[in-house]
């Protein structure tokens, strides 16, 4: 499926295109441009730019996350995700069930956390990503959720860079840079766990 931000295309929004996506396994190709919407992803799908090198920004100015994920396997590649709501803390990416795979994705949130995952059936993998200039934590997992972060940058968060809270909650990964955050680089409590190797914290 191919979607453009230009007027006159078959789909007016990404959400409209998602309604026509197959139950599992579709690929949604986004034309270059800015998309102002909050997406709810409940099925396995791949979302990426139509052409290599194109700049695609998905921005939510509402009180909803840019991505709210509860699908089995969701792949998001080479996008910029921006949560710019100023009326309260809204996380940019939220996972409540299933697996989200991020590759070369830039994430910001004006008031909330960059990535938030909750529950033992939720997992996130982030490769070559940037989480920056967020109002709370860079990556925040609770209640048994897990996130694996590799070759990524987490910086400019008002709170801690990465946080794992609750039994079974884990943050793993390596070769990351966590810097210039308002809180600690990494925080674990209430049974949470973090294992980050070959990372730079400052």
PDB file of C-alpha atoms in Angstrom:
ATOM      1  CA  UNK A   1       0.000   0.000   0.000  1.00  0.00           C
ATOM      2  CA  UNK A   2       1.367   3.403  -0.957  1.00  0.00           C
ATOM      3  CA  UNK A   3       0.289   6.638   0.715  1.00  0.00           C
ATOM      4  CA  UNK A   4       1.331  10.212  -0.055  1.00  0.00           C
ATOM      5  CA  UNK A   5       0.929  13.320   2.083  1.00  0.00           C
ATOM      6  CA  UNK A   6      -0.045  15.254  -1.043  1.00  0.00           C
ATOM      7  CA  UNK A   7      -3.718  16.101  -1.675  1.00  0.00           C
ATOM      8  CA  UNK A   8      -5.703  13.972  -4.093  1.00  0.00           C
ATOM      9  CA  UNK A   9      -4.255  10.619  -3.124  1.00  0.00           C
ATOM     10  CA  UNK A  10      -6.330   7.481  -2.571  1.00  0.00           C
ATOM     11  CA  UNK A  11      -6.046   7.731   1.198  1.00  0.00           C
ATOM     12  CA  UNK A  12      -6.462  10.988   3.052  1.00  0.00           C
ATOM     13  CA  UNK A  13      -4.668   9.726   6.163  1.00  0.00           C
ATOM     14  CA  UNK A  14      -2.479   6.864   7.344  1.00  0.00           C
ATOM     15  CA  UNK A  15      -5.378   5.737   9.534  1.00  0.00           C
ATOM     16  CA  UNK A  16      -7.570   5.391   6.427  1.00  0.00           C
ATOM     17  CA  UNK A  17      -4.923   3.248   4.743  1.00  0.00           C
ATOM     18  CA  UNK A  18      -4.630   1.057   7.832  1.00  0.00           C
ATOM     19  CA  UNK A  19      -8.347   0.244   7.625  1.00  0.00           C
ATOM     20  CA  UNK A  20      -7.738  -1.383   4.239  1.00  0.00           C
ATOM     21  CA  UNK A  21      -4.598  -3.192   5.341  1.00  0.00           C
ATOM     22  CA  UNK A  22      -4.746  -6.966   5.433  1.00  0.00           C
ATOM     23  CA  UNK A  23      -5.182  -8.667   8.776  1.00  0.00           C
ATOM     24  CA  UNK A  24      -1.448  -9.384   8.961  1.00  0.00           C
ATOM     25  CA  UNK A  25       1.714  -8.758   7.044  1.00  0.00           C
ATOM     26  CA  UNK A  26       0.942  -5.708   4.904  1.00  0.00           C
ATOM     27  CA  UNK A  27       3.553  -3.048   4.134  1.00  0.00           C
ATOM     28  CA  UNK A  28       2.529   0.605   4.203  1.00  0.00           C
ATOM     29  CA  UNK A  29       4.792   2.878   2.134  1.00  0.00           C
ATOM     30  CA  UNK A  30       4.630   6.570   3.039  1.00  0.00           C
ATOM     31  CA  UNK A  31       5.467   9.326   0.591  1.00  0.00           C
ATOM     32  CA  UNK A  32       7.718  12.138   1.749  1.00  0.00           C
ATOM     33  CA  UNK A  33       6.042  14.732   3.965  1.00  0.00           C
ATOM     34  CA  UNK A  34       4.438  15.467   7.332  1.00  0.00           C
ATOM     35  CA  UNK A  35       1.489  13.454   8.623  1.00  0.00           C
ATOM     36  CA  UNK A  36      -0.445  14.966  11.533  1.00  0.00           C
ATOM     37  CA  UNK A  37      -2.168  12.039  13.205  1.00  0.00           C
ATOM     38  CA  UNK A  38      -2.102   9.536  16.050  1.00  0.00           C
ATOM     39  CA  UNK A  39      -2.031   5.894  14.960  1.00  0.00           C
ATOM     40  CA  UNK A  40      -3.489   2.825  16.644  1.00  0.00           C
ATOM     41  CA  UNK A  41      -1.736  -0.323  15.403  1.00  0.00           C
ATOM     42  CA  UNK A  42      -3.431  -3.623  16.233  1.00  0.00           C
ATOM     43  CA  UNK A  43      -2.220  -5.970  13.462  1.00  0.00           C
ATOM     44  CA  UNK A  44       1.166  -7.016  12.138  1.00  0.00           C
ATOM     45  CA  UNK A  45       2.382  -4.423   9.645  1.00  0.00           C
ATOM     46  CA  UNK A  46       5.489  -2.737   8.242  1.00  0.00           C
ATOM     47  CA  UNK A  47       5.508   1.078   7.984  1.00  0.00           C
ATOM     48  CA  UNK A  48       8.337   2.852   6.176  1.00  0.00           C
ATOM     49  CA  UNK A  49       9.057   5.542   3.562  1.00  0.00           C
ATOM     50  CA  UNK A  50       8.267   4.672  -0.033  1.00  0.00           C
ATOM     51  CA  UNK A  51      11.746   5.677  -1.187  1.00  0.00           C
ATOM     52  CA  UNK A  52      15.086   5.451   0.554  1.00  0.00           C
ATOM     53  CA  UNK A  53      16.221   8.799   1.950  1.00  0.00           C
ATOM     54  CA  UNK A  54      12.792  10.434   1.955  1.00  0.00           C
ATOM     55  CA  UNK A  55      11.916  12.428   5.080  1.00  0.00           C
ATOM     56  CA  UNK A  56       8.676  11.224   6.642  1.00  0.00           C
ATOM     57  CA  UNK A  57       7.386  12.797   9.863  1.00  0.00           C
ATOM     58  CA  UNK A  58       4.384  11.519  11.803  1.00  0.00           C
ATOM     59  CA  UNK A  59       3.348  14.084  14.390  1.00  0.00           C
ATOM     60  CA  UNK A  60       0.602  13.983  17.005  1.00  0.00           C
ATOM     61  CA  UNK A  61      -0.538  17.308  18.427  1.00  0.00           C
ATOM     62  CA  UNK A  62      -3.389  15.628  20.330  1.00  0.00           C
ATOM     63  CA  UNK A  63      -3.422  13.950  23.735  1.00  0.00           C
ATOM     64  CA  UNK A  64      -2.791  10.563  22.096  1.00  0.00           C
ATOM     65  CA  UNK A  65       0.538   8.817  21.362  1.00  0.00           C
ATOM     66  CA  UNK A  66       1.933   8.958  17.847  1.00  0.00           C
ATOM     67  CA  UNK A  67       1.960   5.151  17.914  1.00  0.00           C
ATOM     68  CA  UNK A  68      -0.254   3.083  20.216  1.00  0.00           C
ATOM     69  CA  UNK A  69       0.715  -0.523  19.552  1.00  0.00           C
ATOM     70  CA  UNK A  70      -0.976  -3.789  20.479  1.00  0.00           C
ATOM     71  CA  UNK A  71      -0.208  -5.855  17.385  1.00  0.00           C
ATOM     72  CA  UNK A  72       1.730  -9.115  17.255  1.00  0.00           C
ATOM     73  CA  UNK A  73       4.643  -7.881  15.115  1.00  0.00           C
ATOM     74  CA  UNK A  74       4.888  -4.245  14.080  1.00  0.00           C
ATOM     75  CA  UNK A  75       7.886  -2.912  12.155  1.00  0.00           C
ATOM     76  CA  UNK A  76       8.531   0.833  11.868  1.00  0.00           C
ATOM     77  CA  UNK A  77      11.526   1.971   9.844  1.00  0.00           C
ATOM     78  CA  UNK A  78      13.245   5.243   8.881  1.00  0.00           C
ATOM     79  CA  UNK A  79      10.612   7.610  10.277  1.00  0.00           C
ATOM     80  CA  UNK A  80      10.506  10.641  12.553  1.00  0.00           C
ATOM     81  CA  UNK A  81       7.879  10.420  15.314  1.00  0.00           C
ATOM     82  CA  UNK A  82       6.982  13.607  17.196  1.00  0.00           C
ATOM     83  CA  UNK A  83       4.524  14.008  20.091  1.00  0.00           C
ATOM     84  CA  UNK A  84       3.991  17.768  20.489  1.00  0.00           C
ATOM     85  CA  UNK A  85       0.949  18.008  22.789  1.00  0.00           C
ATOM     86  CA  UNK A  86       1.627  20.687  25.416  1.00  0.00           C
ATOM     87  CA  UNK A  87      -1.397  20.133  27.666  1.00  0.00           C
ATOM     88  CA  UNK A  88       0.016  17.194  29.631  1.00  0.00           C
ATOM     89  CA  UNK A  89       2.375  14.240  29.621  1.00  0.00           C
ATOM     90  CA  UNK A  90       1.692  12.070  26.557  1.00  0.00           C
ATOM     91  CA  UNK A  91       4.218   9.438  25.530  1.00  0.00           C
ATOM     92  CA  UNK A  92       5.299   9.284  21.901  1.00  0.00           C
ATOM     93  CA  UNK A  93       5.288   5.495  21.459  1.00  0.00           C
ATOM     94  CA  UNK A  94       3.180   3.205  23.651  1.00  0.00           C
ATOM     95  CA  UNK A  95       3.171  -0.609  23.567  1.00  0.00           C
ATOM     96  CA  UNK A  96       0.620  -2.533  25.625  1.00  0.00           C
ATOM     97  CA  UNK A  97       0.814  -5.918  23.903  1.00  0.00           C
ATOM     98  CA  UNK A  98       2.870  -7.646  21.222  1.00  0.00           C
ATOM     99  CA  UNK A  99       6.228  -6.742  19.703  1.00  0.00           C
ATOM    100  CA  UNK A 100       7.289  -3.422  18.196  1.00  0.00           C
ATOM    101  CA  UNK A 101      10.488  -3.286  16.127  1.00  0.00           C
ATOM    102  CA  UNK A 102      12.008   0.152  15.505  1.00  0.00           C
ATOM    103  CA  UNK A 103      14.828   0.665  13.010  1.00  0.00           C
ATOM    104  CA  UNK A 104      16.404   4.087  12.400  1.00  0.00           C
ATOM    105  CA  UNK A 105      13.512   5.946  14.010  1.00  0.00           C
ATOM    106  CA  UNK A 106      13.754   9.397  15.615  1.00  0.00           C
ATOM    107  CA  UNK A 107      11.474   9.926  18.630  1.00  0.00           C
ATOM    108  CA  UNK A 108      10.593  13.095  20.550  1.00  0.00           C
ATOM    109  CA  UNK A 109       7.890  14.022  23.061  1.00  0.00           C
ATOM    110  CA  UNK A 110       7.243  17.487  24.423  1.00  0.00           C
ATOM    111  CA  UNK A 111       5.869  16.386  27.794  1.00  0.00           C
ATOM    112  CA  UNK A 112       5.891  12.578  27.996  1.00  0.00           C
ATOM    113  CA  UNK A 113       8.356   9.718  27.589  1.00  0.00           C
ATOM    114  CA  UNK A 114       9.824   8.635  24.286  1.00  0.00           C
ATOM    115  CA  UNK A 115       8.988   4.915  24.459  1.00  0.00           C
ATOM    116  CA  UNK A 116       6.659   3.390  27.065  1.00  0.00           C
ATOM    117  CA  UNK A 117       5.887  -0.333  27.294  1.00  0.00           C
ATOM    118  CA  UNK A 118       3.775  -2.098  29.913  1.00  0.00           C
ATOM    119  CA  UNK A 119       2.885  -5.713  30.636  1.00  0.00           C
ATOM    120  CA  UNK A 120       4.672  -9.035  30.319  1.00  0.00           C
ATOM    121  CA  UNK A 121       3.387  -9.553  26.751  1.00  0.00           C
ATOM    122  CA  UNK A 122       4.936  -6.292  25.501  1.00  0.00           C
ATOM    123  CA  UNK A 123       8.384  -5.973  23.955  1.00  0.00           C
ATOM    124  CA  UNK A 124      10.273  -3.338  21.999  1.00  0.00           C
ATOM    125  CA  UNK A 125      13.462  -3.582  19.987  1.00  0.00           C
ATOM    126  CA  UNK A 126      15.176  -0.389  18.874  1.00  0.00           C
ATOM    127  CA  UNK A 127      18.122  -0.398  16.464  1.00  0.00           C
ATOM    128  CA  UNK A 128      19.946   2.752  15.340  1.00  0.00           C
ATOM    129  CA  UNK A 129      17.279   4.960  16.890  1.00  0.00           C
ATOM    130  CA  UNK A 130      17.322   8.381  18.521  1.00  0.00           C
ATOM    131  CA  UNK A 131      15.211   9.326  21.545  1.00  0.00           C
ATOM    132  CA  UNK A 132      15.747  12.975  22.382  1.00  0.00           C
ATOM    133  CA  UNK A 133      14.226  16.077  23.917  1.00  0.00           C
ATOM    134  CA  UNK A 134      11.449  14.294  25.800  1.00  0.00           C
ATOM    135  CA  UNK A 135       9.549  15.620  28.800  1.00  0.00           C
ATOM    136  CA  UNK A 136       9.988  12.513  30.982  1.00  0.00           C
ATOM    137  CA  UNK A 137      12.026   9.348  30.393  1.00  0.00           C
ATOM    138  CA  UNK A 138      13.717   8.211  27.219  1.00  0.00           C
ATOM    139  CA  UNK A 139      12.635   4.552  27.515  1.00  0.00           C
ATOM    140  CA  UNK A 140      10.283   3.407  30.284  1.00  0.00           C
ATOM    141  CA  UNK A 141       9.178  -0.201  30.848  1.00  0.00           C
ATOM    142  CA  UNK A 142       6.905  -1.439  33.632  1.00  0.00           C
ATOM    143  CA  UNK A 143       5.078  -4.560  34.829  1.00  0.00           C
ATOM    144  CA  UNK A 144       7.221  -7.117  33.004  1.00  0.00           C
ATOM    145  CA  UNK A 145       7.674  -5.368  29.653  1.00  0.00           C
ATOM    146  CA  UNK A 146      11.056  -5.510  27.907  1.00  0.00           C
ATOM    147  CA  UNK A 147      13.042  -3.295  25.570  1.00  0.00           C
ATOM    148  CA  UNK A 148      16.254  -4.099  23.719  1.00  0.00           C
ATOM    149  CA  UNK A 149      18.130  -0.989  22.551  1.00  0.00           C
ATOM    150  CA  UNK A 150      21.209  -1.155  20.336  1.00  0.00           C
ATOM    151  CA  UNK A 151      23.396   1.395  18.523  1.00  0.00           C
ATOM    152  CA  UNK A 152      21.057   4.152  19.648  1.00  0.00           C
ATOM    153  CA  UNK A 153      21.199   7.629  21.203  1.00  0.00           C
ATOM    154  CA  UNK A 154      19.140   8.707  24.217  1.00  0.00           C
ATOM    155  CA  UNK A 155      19.690  12.339  25.135  1.00  0.00           C
ATOM    156  CA  UNK A 156      18.075  15.493  26.392  1.00  0.00           C
ATOM    157  CA  UNK A 157      15.406  13.777  28.493  1.00  0.00           C
ATOM    158  CA  UNK A 158      14.080  15.730  31.453  1.00  0.00           C
ATOM    159  CA  UNK A 159      13.984  12.533  33.496  1.00  0.00           C
ATOM    160  CA  UNK A 160      16.193   9.445  33.393  1.00  0.00           C
ATOM    161  CA  UNK A 161      17.467   8.030  30.135  1.00  0.00           C
ATOM    162  CA  UNK A 162      16.095   4.497  30.659  1.00  0.00           C
ATOM    163  CA  UNK A 163      13.856   3.167  33.437  1.00  0.00           C
ATOM    164  CA  UNK A 164      12.745  -0.384  34.299  1.00  0.00           C
ATOM    165  CA  UNK A 165      10.128  -0.727  37.039  1.00  0.00           C
ATOM    166  CA  UNK A 166       8.501  -3.869  38.358  1.00  0.00           C
ATOM    167  CA  UNK A 167       9.315  -7.554  38.466  1.00  0.00           C
ATOM    168  CA  UNK A 168      10.333  -8.913  35.071  1.00  0.00           C
ATOM    169  CA  UNK A 169      10.747  -5.485  33.480  1.00  0.00           C
ATOM    170  CA  UNK A 170      14.018  -5.414  31.554  1.00  0.00           C
ATOM    171  CA  UNK A 171      16.108  -3.022  29.505  1.00  0.00           C
ATOM    172  CA  UNK A 172      18.902  -4.689  27.559  1.00  0.00           C
ATOM    173  CA  UNK A 173      21.164  -3.708  24.695  1.00  0.00           C
ATOM    174  CA  UNK A 174      24.526  -2.310  23.796  1.00  0.00           C
ATOM    175  CA  UNK A 175      26.619   0.293  22.008  1.00  0.00           C
ATOM    176  CA  UNK A 176      24.302   3.120  23.025  1.00  0.00           C
ATOM    177  CA  UNK A 177      25.015   6.667  24.138  1.00  0.00           C
ATOM    178  CA  UNK A 178      22.925   8.014  27.024  1.00  0.00           C
ATOM    179  CA  UNK A 179      23.772  11.619  27.800  1.00  0.00           C
ATOM    180  CA  UNK A 180      22.625  15.054  28.955  1.00  0.00           C
ATOM    181  CA  UNK A 181      19.530  13.800  30.736  1.00  0.00           C
ATOM    182  CA  UNK A 182      17.927  15.452  33.767  1.00  0.00           C
ATOM    183  CA  UNK A 183      17.859  12.241  35.804  1.00  0.00           C
ATOM    184  CA  UNK A 184      20.168   9.257  36.008  1.00  0.00           C
ATOM    185  CA  UNK A 185      21.279   7.541  32.834  1.00  0.00           C
ATOM    186  CA  UNK A 186      19.566   4.326  33.986  1.00  0.00           C
ATOM    187  CA  UNK A 187      17.176   3.609  36.848  1.00  0.00           C
ATOM    188  CA  UNK A 188      15.792   0.245  38.015  1.00  0.00           C
ATOM    189  CA  UNK A 189      13.502  -0.388  40.953  1.00  0.00           C
ATOM    190  CA  UNK A 190      10.755  -2.657  42.301  1.00  0.00           C
ATOM    191  CA  UNK A 191      12.383  -5.707  40.722  1.00  0.00           C
ATOM    192  CA  UNK A 192      13.297  -4.175  37.361  1.00  0.00           C
ATOM    193  CA  UNK A 193      16.558  -5.051  35.604  1.00  0.00           C
ATOM    194  CA  UNK A 194      18.948  -3.364  33.172  1.00  0.00           C
ATOM    195  CA  UNK A 195      21.859  -4.874  31.266  1.00  0.00           C
ATOM    196  CA  UNK A 196      23.562  -2.478  28.869  1.00  0.00           C
ATOM    197  CA  UNK A 197      27.015  -3.272  27.489  1.00  0.00           C
ATOM    198  CA  UNK A 198      29.566  -1.122  25.677  1.00  0.00           C
ATOM    199  CA  UNK A 199      27.455   1.973  26.333  1.00  0.00           C
ATOM    200  CA  UNK A 200      28.546   5.526  27.091  1.00  0.00           C
ATOM    201  CA  UNK A 201      26.812   7.302  29.970  1.00  0.00           C
ATOM    202  CA  UNK A 202      27.472  10.961  30.650  1.00  0.00           C
TER     203      UNK A 202
END
